[in-house]
Tab-separated table of C-alpha atoms in Angstrom:
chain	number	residue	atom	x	y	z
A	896	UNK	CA	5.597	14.802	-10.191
A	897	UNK	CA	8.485	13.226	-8.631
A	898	UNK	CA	6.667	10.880	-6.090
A	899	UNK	CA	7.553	9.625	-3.000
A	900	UNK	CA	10.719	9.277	-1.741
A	901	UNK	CA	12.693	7.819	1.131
A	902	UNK	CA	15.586	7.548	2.343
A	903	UNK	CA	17.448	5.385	2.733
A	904	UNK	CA	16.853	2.491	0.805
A	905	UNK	CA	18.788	-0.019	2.602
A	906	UNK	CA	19.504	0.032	6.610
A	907	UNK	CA	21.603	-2.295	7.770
A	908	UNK	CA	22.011	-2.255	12.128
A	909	UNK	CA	23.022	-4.100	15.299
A	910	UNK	CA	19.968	-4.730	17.522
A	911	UNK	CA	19.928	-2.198	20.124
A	912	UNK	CA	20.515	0.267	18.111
A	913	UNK	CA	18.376	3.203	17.078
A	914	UNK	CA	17.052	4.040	13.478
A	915	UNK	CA	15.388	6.468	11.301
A	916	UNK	CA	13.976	7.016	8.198
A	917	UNK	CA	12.813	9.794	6.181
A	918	UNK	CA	9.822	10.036	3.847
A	919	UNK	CA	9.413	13.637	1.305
A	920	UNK	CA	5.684	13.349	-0.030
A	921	UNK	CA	4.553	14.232	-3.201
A	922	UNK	CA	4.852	18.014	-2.667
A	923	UNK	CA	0.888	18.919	-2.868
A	924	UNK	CA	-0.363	15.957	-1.258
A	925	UNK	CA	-1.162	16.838	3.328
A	926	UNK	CA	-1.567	12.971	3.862
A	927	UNK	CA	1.163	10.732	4.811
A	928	UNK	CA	0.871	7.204	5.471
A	929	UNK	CA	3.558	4.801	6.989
A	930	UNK	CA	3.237	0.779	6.495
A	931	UNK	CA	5.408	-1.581	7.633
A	932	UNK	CA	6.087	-4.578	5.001
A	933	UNK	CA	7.395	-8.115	6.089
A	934	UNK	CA	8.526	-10.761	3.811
A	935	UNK	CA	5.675	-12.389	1.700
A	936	UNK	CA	2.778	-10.215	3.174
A	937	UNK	CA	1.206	-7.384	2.539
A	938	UNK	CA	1.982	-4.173	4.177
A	939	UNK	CA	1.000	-2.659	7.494
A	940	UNK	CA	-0.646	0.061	8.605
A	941	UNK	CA	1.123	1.732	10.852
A	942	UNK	CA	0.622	5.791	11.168
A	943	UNK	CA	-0.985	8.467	9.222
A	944	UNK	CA	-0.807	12.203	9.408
A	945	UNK	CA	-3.081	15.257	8.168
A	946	UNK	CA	-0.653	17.697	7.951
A	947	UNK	CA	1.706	18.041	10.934
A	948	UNK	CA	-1.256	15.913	13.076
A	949	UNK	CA	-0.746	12.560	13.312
A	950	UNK	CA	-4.256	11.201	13.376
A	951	UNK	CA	-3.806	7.702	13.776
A	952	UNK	CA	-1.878	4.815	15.048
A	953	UNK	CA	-1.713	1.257	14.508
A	954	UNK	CA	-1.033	-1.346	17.609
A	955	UNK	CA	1.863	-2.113	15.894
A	956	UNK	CA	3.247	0.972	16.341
A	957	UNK	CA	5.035	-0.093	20.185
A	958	UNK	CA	6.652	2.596	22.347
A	959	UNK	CA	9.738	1.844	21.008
A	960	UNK	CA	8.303	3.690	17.485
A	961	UNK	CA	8.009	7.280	16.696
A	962	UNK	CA	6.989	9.448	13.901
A	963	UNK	CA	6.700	13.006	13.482
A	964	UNK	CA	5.702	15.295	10.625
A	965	UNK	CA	6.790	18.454	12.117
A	966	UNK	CA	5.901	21.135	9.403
A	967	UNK	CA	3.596	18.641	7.572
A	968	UNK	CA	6.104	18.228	5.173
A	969	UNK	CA	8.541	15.570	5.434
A	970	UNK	CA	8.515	12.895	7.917
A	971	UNK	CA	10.457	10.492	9.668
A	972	UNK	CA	9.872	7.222	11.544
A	973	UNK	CA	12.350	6.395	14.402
A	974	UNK	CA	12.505	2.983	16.125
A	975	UNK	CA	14.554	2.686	19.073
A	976	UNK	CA	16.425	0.127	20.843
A	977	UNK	CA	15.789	-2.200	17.594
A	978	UNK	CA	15.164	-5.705	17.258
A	979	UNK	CA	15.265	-9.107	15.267
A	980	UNK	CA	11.304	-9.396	14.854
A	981	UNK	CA	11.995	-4.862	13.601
A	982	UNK	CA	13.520	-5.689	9.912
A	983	UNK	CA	11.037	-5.065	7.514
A	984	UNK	CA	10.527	-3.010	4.686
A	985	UNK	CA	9.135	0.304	5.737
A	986	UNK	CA	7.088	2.188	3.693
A	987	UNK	CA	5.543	5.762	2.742
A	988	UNK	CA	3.001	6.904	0.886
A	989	UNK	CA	0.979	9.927	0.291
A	990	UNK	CA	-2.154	11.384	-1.062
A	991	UNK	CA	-4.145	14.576	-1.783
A	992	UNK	CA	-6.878	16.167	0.244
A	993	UNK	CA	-10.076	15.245	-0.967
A	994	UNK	CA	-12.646	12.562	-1.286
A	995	UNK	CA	-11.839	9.592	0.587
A	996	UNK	CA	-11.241	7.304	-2.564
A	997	UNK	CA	-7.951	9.246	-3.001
A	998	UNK	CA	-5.514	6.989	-3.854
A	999	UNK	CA	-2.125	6.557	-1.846
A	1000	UNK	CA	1.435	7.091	-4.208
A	1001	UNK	CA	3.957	4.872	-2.491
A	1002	UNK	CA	7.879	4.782	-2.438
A	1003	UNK	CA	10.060	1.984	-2.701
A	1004	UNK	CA	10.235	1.690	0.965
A	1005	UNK	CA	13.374	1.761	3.487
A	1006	UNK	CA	14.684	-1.860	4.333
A	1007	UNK	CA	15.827	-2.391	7.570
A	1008	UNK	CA	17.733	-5.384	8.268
A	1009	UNK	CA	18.725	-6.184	12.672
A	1010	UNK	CA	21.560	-7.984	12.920
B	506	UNK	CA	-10.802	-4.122	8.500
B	507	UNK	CA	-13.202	-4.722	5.687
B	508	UNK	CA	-11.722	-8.050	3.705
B	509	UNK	CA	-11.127	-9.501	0.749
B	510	UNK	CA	-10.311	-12.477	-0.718
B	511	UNK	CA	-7.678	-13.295	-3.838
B	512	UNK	CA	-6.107	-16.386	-4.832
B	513	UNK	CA	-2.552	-16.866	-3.808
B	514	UNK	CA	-1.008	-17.034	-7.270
B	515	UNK	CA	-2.138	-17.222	-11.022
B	516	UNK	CA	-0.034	-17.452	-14.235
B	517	UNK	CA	-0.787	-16.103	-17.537
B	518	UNK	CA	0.954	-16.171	-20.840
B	519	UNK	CA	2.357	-12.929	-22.335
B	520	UNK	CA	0.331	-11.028	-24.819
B	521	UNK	CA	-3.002	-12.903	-23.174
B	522	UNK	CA	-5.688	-11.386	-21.095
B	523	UNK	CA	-5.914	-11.856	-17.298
B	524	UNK	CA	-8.676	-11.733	-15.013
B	525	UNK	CA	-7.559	-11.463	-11.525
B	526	UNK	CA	-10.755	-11.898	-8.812
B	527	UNK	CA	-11.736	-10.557	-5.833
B	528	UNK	CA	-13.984	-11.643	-3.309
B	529	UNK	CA	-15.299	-9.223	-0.978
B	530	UNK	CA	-18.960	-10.083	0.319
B	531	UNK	CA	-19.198	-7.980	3.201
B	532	UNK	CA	-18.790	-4.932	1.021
B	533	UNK	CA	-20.984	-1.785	2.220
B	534	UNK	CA	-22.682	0.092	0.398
B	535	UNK	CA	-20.121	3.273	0.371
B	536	UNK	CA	-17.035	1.030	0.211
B	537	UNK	CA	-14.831	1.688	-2.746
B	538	UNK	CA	-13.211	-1.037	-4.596
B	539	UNK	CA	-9.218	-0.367	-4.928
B	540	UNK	CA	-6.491	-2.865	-6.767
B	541	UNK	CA	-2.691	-2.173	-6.017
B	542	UNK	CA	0.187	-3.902	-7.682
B	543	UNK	CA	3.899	-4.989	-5.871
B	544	UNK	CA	6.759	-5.148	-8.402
B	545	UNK	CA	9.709	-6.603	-6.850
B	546	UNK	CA	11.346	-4.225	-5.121
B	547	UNK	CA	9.035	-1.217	-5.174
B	548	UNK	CA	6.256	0.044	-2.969
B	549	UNK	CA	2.815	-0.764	-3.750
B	550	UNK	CA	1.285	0.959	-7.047
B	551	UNK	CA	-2.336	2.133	-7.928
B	552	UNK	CA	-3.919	0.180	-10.509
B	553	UNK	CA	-7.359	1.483	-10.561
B	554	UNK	CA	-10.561	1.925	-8.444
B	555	UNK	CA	-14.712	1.433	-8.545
B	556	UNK	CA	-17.965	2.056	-6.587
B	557	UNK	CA	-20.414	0.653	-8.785
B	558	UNK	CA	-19.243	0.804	-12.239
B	559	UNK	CA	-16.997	-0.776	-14.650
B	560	UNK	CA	-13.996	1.627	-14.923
B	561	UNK	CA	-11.249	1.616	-17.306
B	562	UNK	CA	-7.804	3.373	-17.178
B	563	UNK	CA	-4.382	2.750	-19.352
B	564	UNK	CA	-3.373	0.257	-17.098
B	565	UNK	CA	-6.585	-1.871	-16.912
B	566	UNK	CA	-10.283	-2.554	-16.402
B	567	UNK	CA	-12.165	-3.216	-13.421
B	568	UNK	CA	-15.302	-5.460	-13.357
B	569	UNK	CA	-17.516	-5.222	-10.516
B	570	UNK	CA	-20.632	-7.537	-10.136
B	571	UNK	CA	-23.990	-6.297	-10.239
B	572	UNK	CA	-24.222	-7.201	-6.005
B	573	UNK	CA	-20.673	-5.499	-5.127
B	574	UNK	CA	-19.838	-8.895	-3.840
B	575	UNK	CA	-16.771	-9.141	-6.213
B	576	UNK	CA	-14.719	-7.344	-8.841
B	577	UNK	CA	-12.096	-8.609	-11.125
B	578	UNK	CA	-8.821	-6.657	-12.290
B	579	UNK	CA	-8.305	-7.194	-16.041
B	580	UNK	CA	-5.397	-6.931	-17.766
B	581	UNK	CA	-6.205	-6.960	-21.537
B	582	UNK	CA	-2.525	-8.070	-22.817
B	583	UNK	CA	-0.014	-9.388	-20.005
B	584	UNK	CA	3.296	-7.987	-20.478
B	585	UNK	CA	6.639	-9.735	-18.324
B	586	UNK	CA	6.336	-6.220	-17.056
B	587	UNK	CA	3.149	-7.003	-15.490
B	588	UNK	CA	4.287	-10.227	-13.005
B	589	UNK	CA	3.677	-8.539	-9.923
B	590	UNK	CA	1.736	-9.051	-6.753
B	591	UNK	CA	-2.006	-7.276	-7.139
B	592	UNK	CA	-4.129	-6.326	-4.271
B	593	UNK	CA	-7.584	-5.932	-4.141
B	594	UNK	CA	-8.472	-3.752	-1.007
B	595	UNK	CA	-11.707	-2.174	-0.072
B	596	UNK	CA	-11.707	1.540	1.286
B	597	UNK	CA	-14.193	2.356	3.668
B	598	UNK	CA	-15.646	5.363	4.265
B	599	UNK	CA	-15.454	5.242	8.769
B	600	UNK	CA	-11.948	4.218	8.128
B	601	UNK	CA	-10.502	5.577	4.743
B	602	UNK	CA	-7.001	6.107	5.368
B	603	UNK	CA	-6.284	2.612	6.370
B	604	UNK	CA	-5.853	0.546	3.718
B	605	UNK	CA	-6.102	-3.314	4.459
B	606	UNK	CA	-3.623	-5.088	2.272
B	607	UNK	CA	-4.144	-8.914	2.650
B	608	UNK	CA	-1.903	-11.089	1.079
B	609	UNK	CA	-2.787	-10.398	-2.617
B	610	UNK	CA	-2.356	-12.461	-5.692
B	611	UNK	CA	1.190	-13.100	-7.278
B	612	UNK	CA	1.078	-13.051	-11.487
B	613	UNK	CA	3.508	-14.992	-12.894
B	614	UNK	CA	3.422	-14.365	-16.747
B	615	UNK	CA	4.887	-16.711	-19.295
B	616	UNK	CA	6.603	-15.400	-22.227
């Protein structure tokens, strides 16, 4: 089990600018999860996909935010034109198929900081 | 979102036990009862989860009251290892792949 990981750890951009992030699930798991994480909260819903469907979205996902799984593998979360209130620490998780008190396996999450 | 309530922050000494409550009175009756812990600088980690039942794992033991109304996380010996920020979060059965976080309790433990 090598768990959840994205990539990268640290982004660092202008605002303006566009970003993306990857997320590899644990291999086995067909649920992926993004949150969004700002300082001294807990994190955010923000999408979740069943495979390569994404079955839900959050308000806080704007038009400026897209994700895609596209062979319900990996996935990546793109934010364009960024701004200030965008840095956060973005996170993925994952879990199995199954009964719905799966848990979710985080990674240590992607922060982005707008300069 | 189904809610809880934690207090902000408690501190512990090392090699103690810690109870860490959660309030979470609107419960229904197929919610499950989920705690998470926040190390600095990681994502989010699973703790350990209930229906109905007391349930015990390596990492700890989960109390839940005879009315689902409230649970507490226990830790049976704090380590430093364990001063992290622990969520109690209820997963509901309309809505299970949307975990509400809430602001969580911060353990500070004293060595």
């Amino acid at each position: 089990d090598t768990g959840v990981s994205q990539d990268p750890r640290h982004k660092i951009t202008k605002r303006g600018q566009n970003v993306t992030f990857r997320c590899d699930p644990i291999s086995e798991h067909n649920r992926l999860y993004w949150y969004r994480q700002t300082l001294g909260q807990g994190p955010e819903f923000l999408t979740y996909f069943q495979n390569e469907a994404q079955l839900e979205k959050s308000r806080l996902l704007s038009d400026r935010f897209s994700a895609e799984r596209p062979k319900g593998s990996f996935s990546t979360l793109e934010i364009q034109r960024t701004e200030q209130g965008d840095s956060a620490m973005y996170l993925c998780a994952s879990s199995a198929q199954g009964a719905y008190n799966q848990p979710q396996h985080f990674g240590d999450g992607t922060r982005l900081s707008i300069l | 979102d189904a809610k809880t309530t934690q207090p902000n922050s408690m501190e512990s000494n090392e090699e103690e036990p810690v109870h860490l409550p959660c309030n979470h009175s609107t419960i229904s009756g197929t919610d499950y009862i989920h705690w998470y812990r926040q190390l600095p600088s990681q994502g989010p980690e699973y703790v350990i989860h209930g229906l109905t039942s007391n349930v015990n794992n390596r990492m700890a033991s989960l109390a839940i009251a005879e009315d689902r109304k409230s649970s507490t996380l226990i830790l049976h010996r704090a380590t430093l290892r364990d001063a992290a920020v622990y969520y109690c979060i209820l997963r509901t059965l309309y809505n299970f792949n949307k975990f509400y976080f809430g602001s969580g309790t911060k353990l500070n433990v004293k060595p």
